[in-house]
């Protein structure tokens, strides 16, 4: 079965600092990988997805993620955090009939 | 463009009561699913459907029933609510193929007392 593990349930950065949210996956087949963001009291919105094209995937709001097969990782980064980036972020892997999510990482941005 | 619509947004139930969470999508997606979100546990798949007339269990199906009589609708039924079912529920839809983006509804906050 496919699964993802997000390292760190809570990450805090200063405004303007690098954002790094970690995700490792487990899959017996080439995976489809996703990052979603959830703002308070809202549903999930797609940030970006990897579908076996380029290993570096650019998403919305300046986020990007790099697929590294050797490390089974799909970490999410943003060079400079903004206050509006404060939210919960979920990594997910897609199988044949379902999508499995990580436990989530709450990002706090300090002024 | 409504996307995925869930109702109700908030509900309080007494233990043992039954209710149905409604979900409708207007994107003609074959795949629909229900997740529950609990603190520290991310989203867990309850049930899913790959098309009208076809449903299957996810990770945490106990206590929930679903049906898919049309492409558009995928209701989730709680037959006898328990406090452990207090959660936020999300309905989602996508085209059938793996790798497609899943679109989520706004969520339904359910409290069982």
mmCIF file of C-alpha atoms in Angstrom:
data_model
loop_
_atom_site.group_PDB
_atom_site.id
_atom_site.type_symbol
_atom_site.label_atom_id
_atom_site.label_comp_id
_atom_site.label_asym_id
_atom_site.label_seq_id
_atom_site.Cartn_x
_atom_site.Cartn_y
_atom_site.Cartn_z
ATOM 1 C CA UNK A 1 0.000 0.000 0.000
ATOM 2 C CA UNK A 2 1.141 3.512 -0.707
ATOM 3 C CA UNK A 3 1.693 5.972 2.113
ATOM 4 C CA UNK A 4 3.370 9.238 2.978
ATOM 5 C CA UNK A 5 5.077 10.422 6.135
ATOM 6 C CA UNK A 6 5.403 14.087 6.942
ATOM 7 C CA UNK A 7 8.306 14.900 9.234
ATOM 8 C CA UNK A 8 7.375 17.544 11.766
ATOM 9 C CA UNK A 9 3.829 18.327 12.756
ATOM 10 C CA UNK A 10 4.676 21.979 13.291
ATOM 11 C CA UNK A 11 7.196 24.227 11.546
ATOM 12 C CA UNK A 12 7.819 27.832 12.498
ATOM 13 C CA UNK A 13 9.769 30.287 10.342
ATOM 14 C CA UNK A 14 10.320 34.017 10.266
ATOM 15 C CA UNK A 15 8.844 36.095 7.484
ATOM 16 C CA UNK A 16 11.310 36.107 4.584
ATOM 17 C CA UNK A 17 13.003 32.882 5.651
ATOM 18 C CA UNK A 18 13.180 29.640 3.709
ATOM 19 C CA UNK A 19 10.262 27.268 4.110
ATOM 20 C CA UNK A 20 11.036 23.530 4.046
ATOM 21 C CA UNK A 21 8.306 20.982 4.702
ATOM 22 C CA UNK A 22 9.381 17.367 4.536
ATOM 23 C CA UNK A 23 7.535 14.430 2.994
ATOM 24 C CA UNK A 24 8.685 10.882 2.376
ATOM 25 C CA UNK A 25 6.645 8.366 0.458
ATOM 26 C CA UNK A 26 6.332 4.641 0.238
ATOM 27 C CA UNK A 27 5.143 3.139 -3.015
ATOM 28 C CA UNK A 28 5.678 -0.072 -4.923
ATOM 29 C CA UNK A 29 5.039 1.663 -8.244
ATOM 30 C CA UNK A 30 6.035 5.076 -9.596
ATOM 31 C CA UNK A 31 3.930 7.402 -7.492
ATOM 32 C CA UNK A 32 1.808 10.414 -8.160
ATOM 33 C CA UNK A 33 2.570 12.882 -5.381
ATOM 34 C CA UNK A 34 0.751 15.985 -4.274
ATOM 35 C CA UNK A 35 0.963 18.868 -1.867
ATOM 36 C CA UNK A 36 -2.242 20.460 -0.630
ATOM 37 C CA UNK A 37 -2.733 23.504 1.588
ATOM 38 C CA UNK A 38 -5.555 24.067 4.037
ATOM 39 C CA UNK A 39 -6.360 27.484 5.460
ATOM 40 C CA UNK A 40 -8.396 27.666 8.685
ATOM 41 C CA UNK A 41 -11.964 26.407 8.363
ATOM 42 C CA UNK A 42 -11.579 25.683 4.672
ATOM 43 C CA UNK A 43 -11.157 22.695 2.406
ATOM 44 C CA UNK A 44 -7.905 21.616 0.796
ATOM 45 C CA UNK A 45 -6.440 23.354 -2.225
ATOM 46 C CA UNK A 46 -3.885 21.863 -4.573
ATOM 47 C CA UNK A 47 -0.453 23.497 -4.405
ATOM 48 C CA UNK A 48 1.346 21.246 -6.865
ATOM 49 C CA UNK A 49 1.622 17.684 -8.097
ATOM 50 C CA UNK A 50 4.215 15.315 -9.494
ATOM 51 C CA UNK A 51 3.134 12.960 -12.254
ATOM 52 C CA UNK A 52 6.498 11.625 -13.527
ATOM 53 C CA UNK A 53 7.335 14.496 -15.842
ATOM 54 C CA UNK A 54 9.909 16.964 -14.472
ATOM 55 C CA UNK A 55 11.320 16.096 -11.055
ATOM 56 C CA UNK A 56 11.192 19.733 -9.946
ATOM 57 C CA UNK A 57 7.592 20.819 -9.793
ATOM 58 C CA UNK A 58 6.516 24.420 -9.459
ATOM 59 C CA UNK A 59 3.212 25.249 -7.840
ATOM 60 C CA UNK A 60 1.134 28.214 -6.854
ATOM 61 C CA UNK A 61 2.163 30.972 -4.435
ATOM 62 C CA UNK A 62 5.889 30.462 -5.097
ATOM 63 C CA UNK A 63 6.067 26.908 -3.755
ATOM 64 C CA UNK A 64 7.975 24.111 -5.422
ATOM 65 C CA UNK A 65 8.828 20.499 -4.649
ATOM 66 C CA UNK A 66 11.487 18.132 -5.874
ATOM 67 C CA UNK A 67 10.883 14.445 -6.445
ATOM 68 C CA UNK A 68 13.926 12.404 -5.371
ATOM 69 C CA UNK A 69 13.481 8.739 -6.060
ATOM 70 C CA UNK A 70 16.741 7.734 -4.349
ATOM 71 C CA UNK A 71 15.556 9.362 -1.139
ATOM 72 C CA UNK A 72 11.839 8.562 -1.629
ATOM 73 C CA UNK A 73 11.191 12.200 -0.813
ATOM 74 C CA UNK A 74 9.009 15.013 -2.099
ATOM 75 C CA UNK A 75 9.872 17.984 0.098
ATOM 76 C CA UNK A 76 8.060 21.300 -0.313
ATOM 77 C CA UNK A 77 10.047 24.538 -0.353
ATOM 78 C CA UNK A 78 9.563 28.256 -0.734
ATOM 79 C CA UNK A 79 12.530 30.645 -0.757
ATOM 80 C CA UNK A 80 10.892 33.416 1.246
ATOM 81 C CA UNK A 81 7.983 32.917 3.630
ATOM 82 C CA UNK A 82 5.091 35.336 3.695
ATOM 83 C CA UNK A 83 2.607 35.828 6.502
ATOM 84 C CA UNK A 84 -0.148 34.579 4.215
ATOM 85 C CA UNK A 85 1.617 31.187 3.959
ATOM 86 C CA UNK A 86 0.541 30.296 7.495
ATOM 87 C CA UNK A 87 -1.645 27.223 7.054
ATOM 88 C CA UNK A 88 -1.598 23.454 7.302
ATOM 89 C CA UNK A 89 0.123 21.536 4.516
ATOM 90 C CA UNK A 90 -0.575 17.977 3.494
ATOM 91 C CA UNK A 91 1.508 15.662 1.377
ATOM 92 C CA UNK A 92 -0.403 12.930 -0.455
ATOM 93 C CA UNK A 93 0.240 9.949 -2.702
ATOM 94 C CA UNK A 94 -2.225 8.689 -5.273
ATOM 95 C CA UNK A 95 -2.923 5.032 -5.860
ATOM 96 C CA UNK A 96 -5.238 3.286 -8.278
ATOM 97 C CA UNK A 97 -8.411 4.161 -6.479
ATOM 98 C CA UNK A 98 -7.593 6.436 -3.604
ATOM 99 C CA UNK A 99 -5.341 9.151 -2.288
ATOM 100 C CA UNK A 100 -3.526 8.736 1.004
ATOM 101 C CA UNK A 101 -2.547 11.771 3.034
ATOM 102 C CA UNK A 102 0.137 12.496 5.558
ATOM 103 C CA UNK A 103 -0.725 13.756 9.039
ATOM 104 C CA UNK A 104 -0.079 17.336 8.029
ATOM 105 C CA UNK A 105 2.420 20.059 8.959
ATOM 106 C CA UNK A 106 1.231 23.302 10.448
ATOM 107 C CA UNK A 107 3.317 26.228 9.234
ATOM 108 C CA UNK A 108 3.563 29.308 11.418
ATOM 109 C CA UNK A 109 5.162 32.480 10.038
ATOM 110 C CA UNK A 110 6.523 34.960 12.575
ATOM 111 C CA UNK A 111 6.775 38.658 11.733
ATOM 112 C CA UNK B 1 -18.807 26.848 -11.172
ATOM 113 C CA UNK B 2 -19.912 25.176 -7.931
ATOM 114 C CA UNK B 3 -17.373 22.329 -7.877
ATOM 115 C CA UNK B 4 -17.946 20.037 -4.870
ATOM 116 C CA UNK B 5 -20.788 21.060 -2.574
ATOM 117 C CA UNK B 6 -21.296 19.612 0.893
ATOM 118 C CA UNK B 7 -24.202 20.067 3.259
ATOM 119 C CA UNK B 8 -24.666 20.716 6.104
ATOM 120 C CA UNK B 9 -21.614 22.722 7.093
ATOM 121 C CA UNK B 10 -22.212 22.253 10.810
ATOM 122 C CA UNK B 11 -24.215 19.602 12.669
ATOM 123 C CA UNK B 12 -24.590 18.483 16.258
ATOM 124 C CA UNK B 13 -25.955 14.998 16.849
ATOM 125 C CA UNK B 14 -26.844 12.999 19.914
ATOM 126 C CA UNK B 15 -25.302 9.571 20.359
ATOM 127 C CA UNK B 16 -27.350 6.999 18.495
ATOM 128 C CA UNK B 17 -28.942 9.413 16.055
ATOM 129 C CA UNK B 18 -28.594 8.928 12.335
ATOM 130 C CA UNK B 19 -27.890 11.501 9.671
ATOM 131 C CA UNK B 20 -26.711 11.905 6.107
ATOM 132 C CA UNK B 21 -24.007 14.219 4.864
ATOM 133 C CA UNK B 22 -24.779 15.287 1.332
ATOM 134 C CA UNK B 23 -22.196 15.722 -1.404
ATOM 135 C CA UNK B 24 -22.713 16.812 -4.987
ATOM 136 C CA UNK B 25 -20.303 17.667 -7.790
ATOM 137 C CA UNK B 26 -20.988 19.292 -11.127
ATOM 138 C CA UNK B 27 -17.727 18.405 -12.914
ATOM 139 C CA UNK B 28 -18.891 15.026 -14.248
ATOM 140 C CA UNK B 29 -16.142 13.295 -12.272
ATOM 141 C CA UNK B 30 -16.325 9.531 -12.022
ATOM 142 C CA UNK B 31 -14.382 9.274 -8.781
ATOM 143 C CA UNK B 32 -15.802 10.520 -5.480
ATOM 144 C CA UNK B 33 -14.670 9.945 -1.935
ATOM 145 C CA UNK B 34 -15.250 10.842 1.691
ATOM 146 C CA UNK B 35 -12.491 11.653 4.170
ATOM 147 C CA UNK B 36 -12.510 12.506 7.834
ATOM 148 C CA UNK B 37 -9.963 14.871 9.310
ATOM 149 C CA UNK B 38 -8.851 14.577 12.922
ATOM 150 C CA UNK B 39 -6.055 16.483 14.684
ATOM 151 C CA UNK B 40 -2.652 14.917 14.117
ATOM 152 C CA UNK B 41 -4.016 12.237 11.816
ATOM 153 C CA UNK B 42 -4.394 14.031 8.520
ATOM 154 C CA UNK B 43 -7.190 12.911 6.245
ATOM 155 C CA UNK B 44 -8.331 9.326 6.361
ATOM 156 C CA UNK B 45 -10.364 7.759 3.594
ATOM 157 C CA UNK B 46 -13.773 6.463 4.669
ATOM 158 C CA UNK B 47 -15.389 5.267 1.433
ATOM 159 C CA UNK B 48 -14.914 5.915 -2.235
ATOM 160 C CA UNK B 49 -16.661 5.344 -5.538
ATOM 161 C CA UNK B 50 -15.218 4.965 -9.031
ATOM 162 C CA UNK B 51 -18.558 5.472 -10.722
ATOM 163 C CA UNK B 52 -22.324 5.280 -10.361
ATOM 164 C CA UNK B 53 -23.349 2.028 -8.721
ATOM 165 C CA UNK B 54 -19.832 1.225 -7.482
ATOM 166 C CA UNK B 55 -18.564 1.888 -3.963
ATOM 167 C CA UNK B 56 -15.752 0.499 -1.850
ATOM 168 C CA UNK B 57 -14.300 0.858 1.624
ATOM 169 C CA UNK B 58 -11.328 3.004 2.521
ATOM 170 C CA UNK B 59 -9.177 3.032 5.648
ATOM 171 C CA UNK B 60 -11.889 3.752 8.233
ATOM 172 C CA UNK B 61 -15.295 2.583 6.919
ATOM 173 C CA UNK B 62 -16.871 1.283 10.143
ATOM 174 C CA UNK B 63 -19.996 3.155 11.174
ATOM 175 C CA UNK B 64 -20.533 4.718 7.758
ATOM 176 C CA UNK B 65 -22.533 3.759 4.677
ATOM 177 C CA UNK B 66 -22.461 5.221 1.188
ATOM 178 C CA UNK B 67 -24.304 4.819 -2.087
ATOM 179 C CA UNK B 68 -23.765 6.215 -5.585
ATOM 180 C CA UNK B 69 -26.978 6.207 -7.584
ATOM 181 C CA UNK B 70 -25.867 9.058 -9.855
ATOM 182 C CA UNK B 71 -22.551 10.452 -11.046
ATOM 183 C CA UNK B 72 -23.242 13.743 -9.281
ATOM 184 C CA UNK B 73 -24.182 12.630 -5.755
ATOM 185 C CA UNK B 74 -22.346 10.657 -3.076
ATOM 186 C CA UNK B 75 -24.059 10.842 0.326
ATOM 187 C CA UNK B 76 -22.427 9.589 3.514
ATOM 188 C CA UNK B 77 -24.698 8.045 6.141
ATOM 189 C CA UNK B 78 -24.045 7.670 9.826
ATOM 190 C CA UNK B 79 -26.466 4.989 11.003
ATOM 191 C CA UNK B 80 -25.954 5.358 14.767
ATOM 192 C CA UNK B 81 -23.683 8.241 15.627
ATOM 193 C CA UNK B 82 -20.950 7.805 18.234
ATOM 194 C CA UNK B 83 -18.750 10.436 19.914
ATOM 195 C CA UNK B 84 -15.761 8.906 18.077
ATOM 196 C CA UNK B 85 -17.332 10.155 14.866
ATOM 197 C CA UNK B 86 -16.923 13.770 15.932
ATOM 198 C CA UNK B 87 -14.749 15.088 13.138
ATOM 199 C CA UNK B 88 -14.544 17.258 10.058
ATOM 200 C CA UNK B 89 -15.723 15.450 6.954
ATOM 201 C CA UNK B 90 -14.586 16.258 3.438
ATOM 202 C CA UNK B 91 -16.102 15.072 0.214
ATOM 203 C CA UNK B 92 -13.877 15.017 -2.856
ATOM 204 C CA UNK B 93 -14.057 14.208 -6.543
ATOM 205 C CA UNK B 94 -11.696 13.704 -9.471
ATOM 206 C CA UNK B 95 -11.503 12.173 -12.926
ATOM 207 C CA UNK B 96 -10.901 8.469 -12.681
ATOM 208 C CA UNK B 97 -7.274 8.238 -13.679
ATOM 209 C CA UNK B 98 -4.558 8.147 -11.072
ATOM 210 C CA UNK B 99 -2.552 11.319 -10.916
ATOM 211 C CA UNK B 100 -5.517 13.576 -11.377
ATOM 212 C CA UNK B 101 -6.118 16.389 -8.967
ATOM 213 C CA UNK B 102 -8.722 15.736 -6.293
ATOM 214 C CA UNK B 103 -11.113 18.591 -5.661
ATOM 215 C CA UNK B 104 -12.433 19.018 -2.144
ATOM 216 C CA UNK B 105 -15.622 20.412 -0.719
ATOM 217 C CA UNK B 106 -15.576 23.006 2.040
ATOM 218 C CA UNK B 107 -16.036 20.453 4.817
ATOM 219 C CA UNK B 108 -18.760 19.464 7.276
ATOM 220 C CA UNK B 109 -18.117 19.900 10.996
ATOM 221 C CA UNK B 110 -19.902 17.157 12.931
ATOM 222 C CA UNK B 111 -20.115 16.945 16.709
ATOM 223 C CA UNK B 112 -21.639 13.914 18.415
ATOM 224 C CA UNK B 113 -22.554 14.461 22.060
#
